[in-house]
Tab-separated table of N, CA, C and O and ligand atoms in Angstrom:
chain	number	residue	atom	x	y	z
A	18	MET	N	86.853	145.896	-112.914
A	18	MET	CA	85.523	146.366	-112.165
A	18	MET	C	86.785	144.852	-110.803
A	18	MET	O	87.630	143.560	-111.281
A	19	PRO	N	86.670	144.670	-109.550
A	19	PRO	CA	87.455	143.897	-108.477
A	19	PRO	C	86.137	141.941	-108.361
A	19	PRO	O	85.089	142.257	-109.115
A	20	GLN	N	87.411	141.822	-108.203
A	20	GLN	CA	86.387	139.667	-108.117
A	20	GLN	C	85.296	140.303	-106.976
A	20	GLN	O	86.052	140.687	-105.776
A	21	ARG	N	84.251	139.942	-107.277
A	21	ARG	CA	83.423	140.294	-106.199
A	21	ARG	C	83.426	138.826	-105.347
A	21	ARG	O	83.645	138.228	-105.479
A	22	LYS	N	82.481	139.009	-103.863
A	22	LYS	CA	83.388	138.317	-103.095
A	22	LYS	C	82.885	136.809	-102.813
A	22	LYS	O	82.592	135.798	-102.830
A	23	ARG	N	81.356	137.060	-103.558
A	23	ARG	CA	80.013	135.932	-103.752
A	23	ARG	C	79.726	136.352	-105.339
A	23	ARG	O	79.507	137.568	-105.436
A	24	TYR	N	79.076	135.203	-106.482
A	24	TYR	CA	78.365	135.244	-107.780
A	24	TYR	C	77.235	134.355	-107.150
A	24	TYR	O	77.293	133.354	-106.694
A	25	LEU	N	76.207	135.037	-107.391
A	25	LEU	CA	75.361	134.179	-107.771
A	25	LEU	C	74.386	133.854	-108.583
A	25	LEU	O	74.007	134.968	-109.436
A	26	PHE	N	74.272	132.975	-109.450
A	26	PHE	CA	74.077	132.230	-110.384
A	26	PHE	C	72.473	132.129	-110.382
A	26	PHE	O	71.774	130.793	-109.284
A	27	VAL	N	71.802	132.131	-110.932
A	27	VAL	CA	69.920	132.306	-110.730
A	27	VAL	C	69.597	131.443	-112.443
A	27	VAL	O	70.122	131.928	-113.270
A	28	CYS	N	68.760	130.468	-111.967
A	28	CYS	CA	69.099	129.543	-113.476
A	28	CYS	C	67.775	130.031	-113.693
A	28	CYS	O	67.200	130.670	-113.380
A	29	LEU	N	68.029	130.598	-114.978
A	29	LEU	CA	66.812	131.261	-116.686
A	29	LEU	C	66.389	130.070	-117.238
A	29	LEU	O	65.765	130.320	-117.905
A	30	ASN	N	66.708	129.124	-116.897
A	30	ASN	CA	66.057	128.330	-117.633
A	30	ASN	C	64.697	128.083	-118.088
A	30	ASN	O	63.760	128.071	-117.367
A	31	ARG	N	64.125	128.245	-119.193
A	31	ARG	CA	62.948	127.788	-119.968
A	31	ARG	C	62.917	126.643	-120.482
A	31	ARG	O	63.575	126.574	-121.687
A	32	ARG	N	62.081	125.733	-119.933
A	32	ARG	CA	61.562	124.191	-120.748
A	32	ARG	C	60.320	124.983	-121.407
A	32	ARG	O	59.751	125.490	-120.935
A	33	PRO	N	60.380	124.439	-122.679
A	33	PRO	CA	58.639	124.491	-123.447
A	33	PRO	C	57.724	124.221	-122.798
A	33	PRO	O	57.314	123.442	-121.655
A	34	ASP	N	56.782	124.677	-122.786
A	34	ASP	CA	55.088	125.061	-121.887
A	34	ASP	C	54.760	123.512	-122.066
A	34	ASP	O	55.001	122.480	-123.044
A	35	GLY	N	54.395	122.412	-120.572
A	35	GLY	CA	53.712	120.907	-120.979
A	35	GLY	C	54.720	120.524	-121.061
A	35	GLY	O	54.795	119.237	-120.884
A	36	VAL	N	55.971	120.746	-120.425
A	36	VAL	CA	57.291	119.913	-120.719
A	36	VAL	C	57.411	119.598	-118.654
A	36	VAL	O	57.197	120.803	-118.460
A	37	PRO	N	56.363	118.418	-118.211
A	37	PRO	CA	55.820	117.751	-116.892
A	37	PRO	C	57.442	118.508	-115.898
A	37	PRO	O	56.940	118.669	-114.914
A	38	LYS	N	58.770	118.468	-116.302
A	38	LYS	CA	59.485	119.007	-115.157
A	38	LYS	C	59.910	120.356	-115.169
A	38	LYS	O	59.579	121.371	-113.407
A	39	GLY	N	59.064	120.751	-115.632
A	39	GLY	CA	58.988	122.541	-115.407
A	39	GLY	C	60.135	123.217	-115.357
A	39	GLY	O	61.352	123.119	-116.190
A	40	SER	N	60.310	125.142	-115.427
A	40	SER	CA	61.442	124.849	-115.202
A	40	SER	C	61.173	126.726	-114.073
A	40	SER	O	60.470	127.051	-114.535
A	41	CYS	N	63.270	127.011	-114.108
A	41	CYS	CA	62.710	127.637	-112.965
A	41	CYS	C	62.116	129.090	-113.661
A	41	CYS	O	61.477	130.459	-113.433
A	42	ALA	N	62.940	129.755	-114.908
A	42	ALA	CA	61.762	130.842	-115.863
A	42	ALA	C	60.450	130.521	-115.458
A	42	ALA	O	59.547	131.243	-115.594
A	43	GLN	N	59.329	129.238	-115.713
A	43	GLN	CA	59.017	129.156	-116.151
A	43	GLN	C	57.897	129.281	-114.742
A	43	GLN	O	56.668	129.860	-114.321
A	44	ARG	N	58.527	129.287	-113.825
A	44	ARG	CA	58.438	129.919	-111.783
A	44	ARG	C	58.472	131.251	-111.825
A	44	ARG	O	59.029	131.559	-110.199
A	45	GLY	N	59.720	132.279	-112.694
A	45	GLY	CA	59.442	133.712	-112.391
A	45	GLY	C	60.815	134.319	-112.079
A	45	GLY	O	61.321	134.597	-111.442
A	46	ALA	N	61.513	133.067	-112.348
A	46	ALA	CA	63.440	133.471	-112.527
A	46	ALA	C	63.228	134.762	-112.678
A	46	ALA	O	64.958	135.694	-112.774
A	47	GLU	N	62.712	135.068	-113.891
A	47	GLU	CA	63.609	136.070	-114.936
A	47	GLU	C	63.449	137.575	-114.008
A	47	GLU	O	64.453	138.208	-113.720
A	48	GLY	N	61.657	137.688	-112.983
A	48	GLY	CA	61.513	138.598	-112.446
A	48	GLY	C	62.824	138.763	-111.038
A	48	GLY	O	62.933	139.988	-110.662
A	49	ILE	N	62.877	137.537	-110.386
A	49	ILE	CA	64.090	137.261	-109.382
A	49	ILE	C	65.153	137.900	-109.852
A	49	ILE	O	65.770	138.728	-109.298
A	50	TYR	N	65.655	137.369	-110.674
A	50	TYR	CA	67.162	137.755	-111.131
A	50	TYR	C	67.477	139.321	-111.659
A	50	TYR	O	68.400	140.265	-111.506
A	51	THR	N	65.935	139.272	-112.793
A	51	THR	CA	66.359	141.200	-112.626
A	51	THR	C	65.809	142.271	-111.150
A	51	THR	O	66.669	143.155	-110.249
A	52	GLN	N	64.959	141.512	-110.159
A	52	GLN	CA	65.136	142.139	-108.831
A	52	GLN	C	66.352	142.179	-108.013
A	52	GLN	O	67.116	142.576	-107.666
A	53	LEU	N	67.056	140.761	-108.194
A	53	LEU	CA	67.870	140.648	-107.862
A	53	LEU	C	69.656	141.395	-107.651
A	53	LEU	O	69.602	142.287	-107.113
A	54	LYS	N	69.535	141.575	-109.526
A	54	LYS	CA	70.851	142.312	-109.513
A	54	LYS	C	70.003	144.040	-109.138
A	54	LYS	O	70.737	144.266	-108.608
A	55	VAL	N	68.903	144.708	-109.306
A	55	VAL	CA	68.520	146.320	-108.675
A	55	VAL	C	68.804	145.976	-107.433
A	55	VAL	O	70.035	147.347	-106.863
A	56	ALA	N	68.095	144.832	-106.631
A	56	ALA	CA	68.392	145.374	-104.690
A	56	ALA	C	69.831	145.202	-105.035
A	56	ALA	O	70.734	146.116	-103.715
A	57	LEU	N	70.536	144.683	-105.249
A	57	LEU	CA	72.195	144.520	-104.709
A	57	LEU	C	72.585	146.234	-105.380
A	57	LEU	O	73.515	146.644	-105.016
A	58	ALA	N	72.884	146.086	-106.565
A	58	ALA	CA	73.289	147.736	-106.818
A	58	ALA	C	72.645	148.783	-106.303
A	58	ALA	O	73.181	149.665	-105.600
A	59	GLU	N	71.401	148.744	-105.975
A	59	GLU	CA	70.635	149.883	-104.587
A	59	GLU	C	71.218	149.733	-103.194
A	59	GLU	O	71.412	150.936	-102.249
A	60	ARG	N	71.501	148.567	-102.806
A	60	ARG	CA	72.611	148.491	-101.322
A	60	ARG	C	73.795	148.981	-101.764
A	60	ARG	O	74.196	148.828	-100.577
A	61	GLY	N	74.608	149.005	-102.356
A	61	GLY	CA	75.794	149.468	-102.821
A	61	GLY	C	76.848	148.001	-102.793
A	61	GLY	O	78.120	148.057	-102.416
A	62	LEU	N	75.889	147.140	-103.005
A	62	LEU	CA	76.612	145.975	-102.944
A	62	LEU	C	77.428	144.829	-103.962
A	62	LEU	O	78.155	144.254	-104.291
A	63	ALA	N	76.758	145.106	-105.301
A	63	ALA	CA	76.998	145.057	-106.687
A	63	ALA	C	78.736	144.844	-107.492
A	63	ALA	O	78.711	144.112	-108.026
A	64	LYS	N	79.487	146.399	-106.771
A	64	LYS	CA	80.544	146.678	-107.308
A	64	LYS	C	81.757	145.186	-106.783
A	64	LYS	O	82.490	145.187	-107.265
A	65	VAL	N	81.590	144.900	-104.986
A	65	VAL	CA	82.357	144.508	-104.488
A	65	VAL	C	82.058	143.435	-103.792
A	65	VAL	O	82.529	142.636	-103.450
A	66	GLU	N	80.527	143.964	-103.090
A	66	GLU	CA	79.829	141.875	-102.388
A	66	GLU	C	79.612	140.925	-103.418
A	66	GLU	O	80.562	140.100	-102.947
A	67	ALA	N	78.729	141.403	-104.150
A	67	ALA	CA	77.972	140.484	-104.953
A	67	ALA	C	77.413	140.464	-105.806
A	67	ALA	O	76.910	142.084	-106.236
A	68	ARG	N	77.721	139.823	-107.183
A	68	ARG	CA	77.192	139.569	-108.652
A	68	ARG	C	76.063	138.390	-108.612
A	68	ARG	O	76.049	137.461	-108.592
A	69	ALA	N	74.826	138.829	-109.462
A	69	ALA	CA	73.978	138.155	-109.850
A	69	ALA	C	74.244	138.228	-111.042
A	69	ALA	O	74.242	139.075	-112.530
A	70	CYS	N	74.556	136.378	-111.549
A	70	CYS	CA	74.578	135.961	-113.077
A	70	CYS	C	73.783	135.587	-113.744
A	70	CYS	O	72.982	134.359	-112.801
A	71	SER	N	73.404	135.502	-114.558
A	71	SER	CA	72.052	134.297	-114.974
A	71	SER	C	72.974	133.196	-115.386
A	71	SER	O	74.251	132.756	-115.862
A	72	ALA	N	72.252	132.215	-115.115
A	72	ALA	CA	72.814	130.832	-115.728
A	72	ALA	C	72.045	129.879	-116.219
A	72	ALA	O	70.558	129.955	-116.111
A	73	SER	N	72.184	129.000	-116.998
A	73	SER	CA	71.314	127.940	-117.451
A	73	SER	C	71.075	126.765	-116.330
A	73	SER	O	71.484	126.645	-114.658
A	74	CYS	N	70.339	125.403	-116.852
A	74	CYS	CA	70.048	124.616	-115.799
A	74	CYS	C	70.787	124.098	-114.786
A	74	CYS	O	72.174	124.190	-114.824
A	75	LEU	N	70.959	124.741	-113.292
A	75	LEU	CA	71.319	123.998	-112.003
A	75	LEU	C	70.978	122.898	-111.294
A	75	LEU	O	71.493	122.341	-110.503
A	76	ASP	N	70.433	122.094	-112.813
A	76	ASP	CA	69.586	120.269	-111.856
A	76	ASP	C	69.253	120.069	-110.657
A	76	ASP	O	69.476	119.587	-110.405
A	77	VAL	N	68.901	121.484	-110.265
A	77	VAL	CA	67.529	121.192	-109.392
A	77	VAL	C	65.831	121.959	-109.971
A	77	VAL	O	65.101	122.549	-108.704
A	78	CYS	N	65.667	122.018	-110.829
A	78	CYS	CA	64.585	122.196	-111.271
A	78	CYS	C	63.477	121.901	-110.261
A	78	CYS	O	62.493	122.673	-110.001
A	79	TRP	N	62.850	120.542	-109.975
A	79	TRP	CA	62.068	120.612	-109.093
A	79	TRP	C	61.836	121.256	-107.307
A	79	TRP	O	61.266	121.699	-107.179
A	80	ALA	N	62.898	122.156	-107.641
A	80	ALA	CA	63.618	123.109	-106.471
A	80	ALA	C	63.753	124.021	-106.559
A	80	ALA	O	63.616	125.268	-105.799
A	81	GLY	N	63.252	124.584	-108.333
A	81	GLY	CA	63.283	125.820	-108.664
A	81	GLY	C	62.246	127.433	-107.879
A	81	GLY	O	61.514	126.552	-107.667
A	82	PRO	N	62.115	128.649	-108.065
A	82	PRO	CA	63.526	128.887	-109.272
A	82	PRO	C	65.187	128.949	-107.603
A	82	PRO	O	64.955	129.100	-106.496
A	83	ALA	N	65.672	128.250	-108.406
A	83	ALA	CA	67.350	128.383	-107.696
A	83	ALA	C	68.154	129.642	-108.745
A	83	ALA	O	68.083	129.597	-109.017
A	84	ILE	N	69.388	129.370	-107.596
A	84	ILE	CA	69.648	130.499	-107.029
A	84	ILE	C	71.386	129.748	-106.776
A	84	ILE	O	70.971	129.323	-105.336
A	85	ALA	N	72.684	129.239	-107.339
A	85	ALA	CA	73.434	129.142	-106.507
A	85	ALA	C	74.845	130.103	-105.908
A	85	ALA	O	75.066	131.199	-106.603
A	86	VAL	N	75.167	129.792	-104.897
A	86	VAL	CA	76.222	130.597	-104.045
A	86	VAL	C	77.039	130.366	-104.208
A	86	VAL	O	77.473	129.509	-103.701
A	87	GLN	N	78.306	131.162	-104.913
A	87	GLN	CA	79.528	130.561	-105.421
A	87	GLN	C	80.563	131.491	-104.522
A	87	GLN	O	80.174	133.120	-105.073
A	88	PRO	N	81.693	131.492	-103.941
A	88	PRO	CA	81.620	130.144	-103.238
A	88	PRO	C	81.810	129.895	-102.643
A	88	PRO	O	82.700	128.722	-102.190
A	89	ASP	N	80.460	129.907	-101.733
A	89	ASP	CA	79.782	129.119	-100.473
A	89	ASP	C	79.444	127.624	-101.111
A	89	ASP	O	79.824	127.615	-99.771
A	90	GLY	N	79.427	127.671	-101.965
A	90	GLY	CA	78.346	126.058	-102.717
A	90	GLY	C	77.596	126.090	-101.914
A	90	GLY	O	76.777	124.560	-101.720
A	91	TYR	N	76.532	126.984	-101.857
A	91	TYR	CA	75.097	125.952	-101.212
A	91	TYR	C	73.909	127.025	-102.087
A	91	TYR	O	74.927	128.055	-102.746
A	92	PHE	N	72.500	126.362	-102.403
A	92	PHE	CA	71.651	127.154	-103.112
A	92	PHE	C	70.491	127.433	-102.738
A	92	PHE	O	70.283	126.538	-101.569
A	93	TYR	N	69.779	128.288	-102.306
A	93	TYR	CA	68.546	128.979	-102.249
A	93	TYR	C	68.001	127.960	-103.261
A	93	TYR	O	67.715	128.166	-104.646
A	94	GLY	N	66.485	127.575	-102.807
A	94	GLY	CA	65.123	127.711	-103.562
A	94	GLY	C	64.261	127.800	-102.982
A	94	GLY	O	64.060	128.235	-102.286
A	95	ARG	N	63.271	127.309	-104.464
A	95	ARG	CA	61.923	128.149	-104.734
A	95	ARG	C	61.923	129.323	-103.911
A	95	ARG	O	60.938	130.082	-102.940
A	96	VAL	N	62.812	130.206	-104.558
A	96	VAL	CA	62.917	131.394	-104.064
A	96	VAL	C	61.391	132.582	-104.993
A	96	VAL	O	61.278	131.721	-106.138
A	97	THR	N	60.561	133.004	-103.870
A	97	THR	CA	60.261	134.334	-105.046
A	97	THR	C	60.721	135.863	-104.524
A	97	THR	O	61.571	135.514	-104.266
A	98	PRO	N	59.699	136.230	-105.339
A	98	PRO	CA	60.177	137.992	-105.245
A	98	PRO	C	60.169	138.043	-103.831
A	98	PRO	O	60.924	138.936	-103.209
A	99	GLU	N	59.036	137.781	-103.133
A	99	GLU	CA	58.907	138.287	-101.922
A	99	GLU	C	60.769	138.057	-100.663
A	99	GLU	O	60.531	139.036	-99.589
A	100	ASP	N	61.336	136.911	-101.596
A	100	ASP	CA	62.815	136.579	-100.826
A	100	ASP	C	63.862	137.436	-100.846
A	100	ASP	O	64.711	137.273	-100.058
A	101	ILE	N	63.738	138.227	-101.946
A	101	ILE	CA	65.060	139.349	-101.829
A	101	ILE	C	65.646	139.889	-101.430
A	101	ILE	O	66.767	139.765	-100.566
A	102	PRO	N	64.695	140.918	-100.557
A	102	PRO	CA	65.326	141.724	-99.934
A	102	PRO	C	65.817	140.908	-98.284
A	102	PRO	O	66.798	141.504	-97.925
A	103	GLU	N	65.160	140.288	-98.159
A	103	GLU	CA	65.762	139.001	-97.162
A	103	GLU	C	66.807	138.421	-97.496
A	103	GLU	O	68.131	138.744	-96.917
A	104	ILE	N	67.948	137.999	-99.058
A	104	ILE	CA	68.699	137.384	-99.438
A	104	ILE	C	69.816	138.477	-99.838
A	104	ILE	O	70.734	138.400	-99.197
A	105	VAL	N	69.559	140.132	-99.814
A	105	VAL	CA	70.420	140.784	-99.636
A	105	VAL	C	70.547	141.211	-98.809
A	105	VAL	O	72.027	141.879	-98.012
A	106	ASP	N	69.611	141.401	-97.397
A	106	ASP	CA	69.806	141.477	-96.218
A	106	ASP	C	70.737	140.864	-95.701
A	106	ASP	O	72.106	141.090	-94.699
A	107	ALA	N	71.623	139.485	-96.498
A	107	ALA	CA	71.785	138.337	-95.631
A	107	ALA	C	73.197	138.589	-95.904
A	107	ALA	O	73.924	138.593	-95.513
A	108	LEU	N	73.413	138.827	-97.478
A	108	LEU	CA	74.376	138.986	-98.009
A	108	LEU	C	75.215	140.371	-96.969
A	108	LEU	O	76.541	140.708	-97.118
A	109	ALA	N	74.297	141.372	-96.977
A	109	ALA	CA	75.245	142.505	-96.334
A	109	ALA	C	75.332	142.427	-95.149
A	109	ALA	O	76.562	142.884	-94.711
A	110	ALA	N	75.379	141.595	-94.170
A	110	ALA	CA	75.946	140.910	-92.872
A	110	ALA	C	76.611	139.325	-92.923
A	110	ALA	O	76.849	138.956	-91.952
A	111	ASP	N	76.869	139.166	-94.242
A	111	ASP	CA	77.835	138.044	-94.159
A	111	ASP	C	77.397	136.326	-93.588
A	111	ASP	O	77.939	136.261	-93.020
A	112	ARG	N	75.882	136.570	-93.865
A	112	ARG	CA	75.369	134.975	-93.188
A	112	ARG	C	74.768	135.004	-95.222
A	112	ARG	O	74.221	135.412	-95.739
A	113	ARG	N	73.928	133.787	-94.737
A	113	ARG	CA	72.585	133.467	-95.508
A	113	ARG	C	71.500	133.336	-95.126
A	113	ARG	O	71.021	133.229	-93.177
A	114	VAL	N	70.405	132.479	-95.672
A	114	VAL	CA	68.685	132.399	-95.220
A	114	VAL	C	68.412	131.477	-94.836
A	114	VAL	O	68.181	130.742	-96.267
A	115	GLU	N	69.141	130.462	-93.898
A	115	GLU	CA	68.294	129.417	-93.880
A	115	GLU	C	67.558	129.001	-94.518
A	115	GLU	O	67.399	127.292	-94.761
A	116	ARG	N	66.470	129.223	-94.159
A	116	ARG	CA	65.202	128.521	-94.620
A	116	ARG	C	65.054	128.482	-96.289
A	116	ARG	O	64.138	127.699	-96.613
A	117	LEU	N	66.238	129.144	-96.848
A	117	LEU	CA	65.760	128.751	-98.236
A	117	LEU	C	67.239	128.252	-98.891
A	117	LEU	O	67.271	127.785	-100.090
A	118	VAL	N	67.984	127.848	-97.983
A	118	VAL	CA	69.244	127.052	-98.238
A	118	VAL	C	68.577	125.334	-98.487
A	118	VAL	O	68.011	125.044	-97.451
A	119	LEU	N	69.069	124.724	-99.856
A	119	LEU	CA	68.724	123.669	-99.980
A	119	LEU	C	68.986	122.477	-99.532
A	119	LEU	O	70.602	123.053	-99.323
A	120	PRO	N	68.557	121.671	-98.394
A	120	PRO	CA	69.450	120.740	-97.882
A	120	PRO	C	69.856	119.646	-98.710
A	120	PRO	O	69.204	119.420	-100.160
A	121	PRO	N	70.438	118.598	-98.435
A	121	PRO	CA	70.945	117.578	-99.793
A	121	PRO	C	69.692	116.396	-100.028
A	121	PRO	O	70.004	116.203	-101.438
A	122	GLU	N	68.064	116.361	-99.886
A	122	GLU	CA	67.436	115.851	-100.102
A	122	GLU	C	66.932	116.313	-101.021
A	122	GLU	O	66.417	116.165	-102.140
A	123	ASP	N	66.982	117.798	-101.667
A	123	ASP	CA	66.015	118.381	-102.949
A	123	ASP	C	67.621	118.907	-103.789
A	123	ASP	O	66.761	118.868	-104.895
A	124	PHE	N	68.177	117.796	-103.633
A	124	PHE	CA	68.753	117.587	-104.866
A	124	PHE	C	69.034	116.441	-105.785
A	124	PHE	O	69.692	116.604	-106.465
A	125	THR	N	67.847	115.733	-105.187
A	125	THR	CA	67.499	114.470	-105.378
A	125	THR	C	66.001	114.588	-106.060
A	125	THR	O	65.541	115.072	-104.774
A	126	GLU	N	65.507	114.136	-107.229
A	126	GLU	CA	63.977	114.715	-108.157
A	126	GLU	C	63.290	113.785	-106.261
A	126	GLU	O	62.550	114.074	-105.882
A	127	ALA	N	63.377	112.454	-106.781
A	127	ALA	CA	62.679	111.286	-105.666
A	127	ALA	C	62.395	112.018	-104.330
A	127	ALA	O	61.633	111.450	-103.466
A	128	THR	N	63.373	112.423	-103.617
A	128	THR	CA	63.049	113.332	-102.647
A	128	THR	C	63.028	114.246	-102.208
A	128	THR	O	63.420	114.865	-100.728
A	129	ALA	N	63.132	115.362	-102.859
A	129	ALA	CA	62.847	116.643	-102.606
A	129	ALA	C	61.057	116.669	-102.506
A	129	ALA	O	60.478	116.623	-102.333
A	130	GLY	N	61.435	118.216	-101.590
A	130	GLY	CA	60.461	119.098	-101.366
A	130	GLY	C	59.964	118.943	-102.547
A	130	GLY	O	59.380	118.732	-103.038
A	131	PRO	N	58.383	119.716	-102.159
A	131	PRO	CA	57.198	120.086	-103.448
A	131	PRO	C	57.656	121.159	-103.815
A	131	PRO	O	58.553	121.534	-103.571
A	132	PRO	N	57.369	121.192	-105.540
A	132	PRO	CA	57.502	122.391	-105.923
A	132	PRO	C	56.964	123.297	-106.028
A	132	PRO	O	56.065	123.305	-105.025
A	133	LEU	N	57.484	124.990	-106.075
A	133	LEU	CA	56.774	126.152	-106.082
A	133	LEU	C	55.822	125.471	-107.479
A	133	LEU	O	55.843	125.207	-108.052
A	134	PRO	N	54.582	125.921	-106.880
A	134	PRO	CA	53.333	125.928	-108.221
A	134	PRO	C	53.926	127.378	-109.416
A	134	PRO	O	54.577	128.676	-108.699
A	135	ALA	N	53.881	126.771	-110.408
A	135	ALA	CA	54.723	127.948	-111.216
A	135	ALA	C	53.116	129.059	-111.597
A	135	ALA	O	51.910	128.574	-111.025
A	136	PRO	N	53.693	130.091	-111.820
A	136	PRO	CA	52.837	131.268	-111.331
A	136	PRO	C	51.878	131.277	-112.654
A	136	PRO	O	51.780	130.313	-113.618
A	137	PRO	N	50.846	131.980	-112.262
A	137	PRO	CA	49.300	132.196	-113.433
A	137	PRO	C	50.050	132.316	-114.167
A	137	PRO	O	50.438	133.270	-114.625
A	138	ARG	N	49.121	131.661	-115.929
A	138	ARG	CA	49.855	132.183	-117.163
A	138	ARG	C	48.346	133.713	-117.330
A	138	ARG	O	47.247	134.269	-116.588
A	139	ARG	N	49.315	134.668	-117.493
A	139	ARG	CA	48.154	136.059	-117.913
A	139	ARG	C	47.436	136.023	-118.727
A	139	ARG	O	47.627	135.055	-120.372
A	140	ALA	N	46.070	136.105	-119.335
A	140	ALA	CA	45.359	136.358	-119.613
A	140	ALA	C	45.579	137.559	-121.107
A	140	ALA	O	46.280	138.262	-121.182
A	141	PRO	N	45.528	136.982	-123.078
A	141	PRO	CA	46.154	137.886	-123.341
A	141	PRO	C	45.225	138.685	-123.668
A	141	PRO	O	44.214	138.787	-123.266
A	142	PRO	N	45.508	139.818	-123.811
A	142	PRO	CA	44.927	141.470	-124.307
A	142	PRO	C	43.753	140.892	-125.030
A	142	PRO	O	43.708	140.256	-126.334
A	143	GLU	N	42.444	141.315	-124.735
A	143	GLU	CA	41.499	140.823	-125.473
A	143	GLU	C	41.558	142.298	-126.124
A	143	GLU	O	42.143	143.441	-126.730
A	144	ALA	N	40.501	141.790	-127.572
A	144	ALA	CA	40.567	142.709	-128.920
A	144	ALA	C	40.207	143.628	-128.671
A	144	ALA	O	39.105	143.489	-128.538
B	24	FES	S1	65.573	124.697	-114.622
B	24	FES	FE1	66.372	125.646	-112.831
B	24	FES	S2	67.350	124.146	-111.755
B	24	FES	FE2	66.652	123.583	-113.677
């Protein structure tokens, strides 16, 4: 496989329920990672342009789900499943989705914007 132009590291860290800090997996990162991999493959970008990789905590938990884009050196934050097509379109056009790029203040919890709410927990199946 050739070296890709970009590697997108998707934080899949999951903390136990009840930990106040929360985690990207609790906010839906696992589905986002899968959706991103599929979208890159469907657009023909996965073999040359960009590879989605799983990552542990990127230390911007309050702004997750988070994706670090390397070697460019910027982070997407508060990513939702609805954002994936726009992210992939931007990769194909060699640009970034500015509204999702974390500003410097989001790298410090005390100055970061509000986190995304955790998705609602699914009720257990009825017996
Ligand atoms: S849990 Fe995802 S950045 Fe920390």
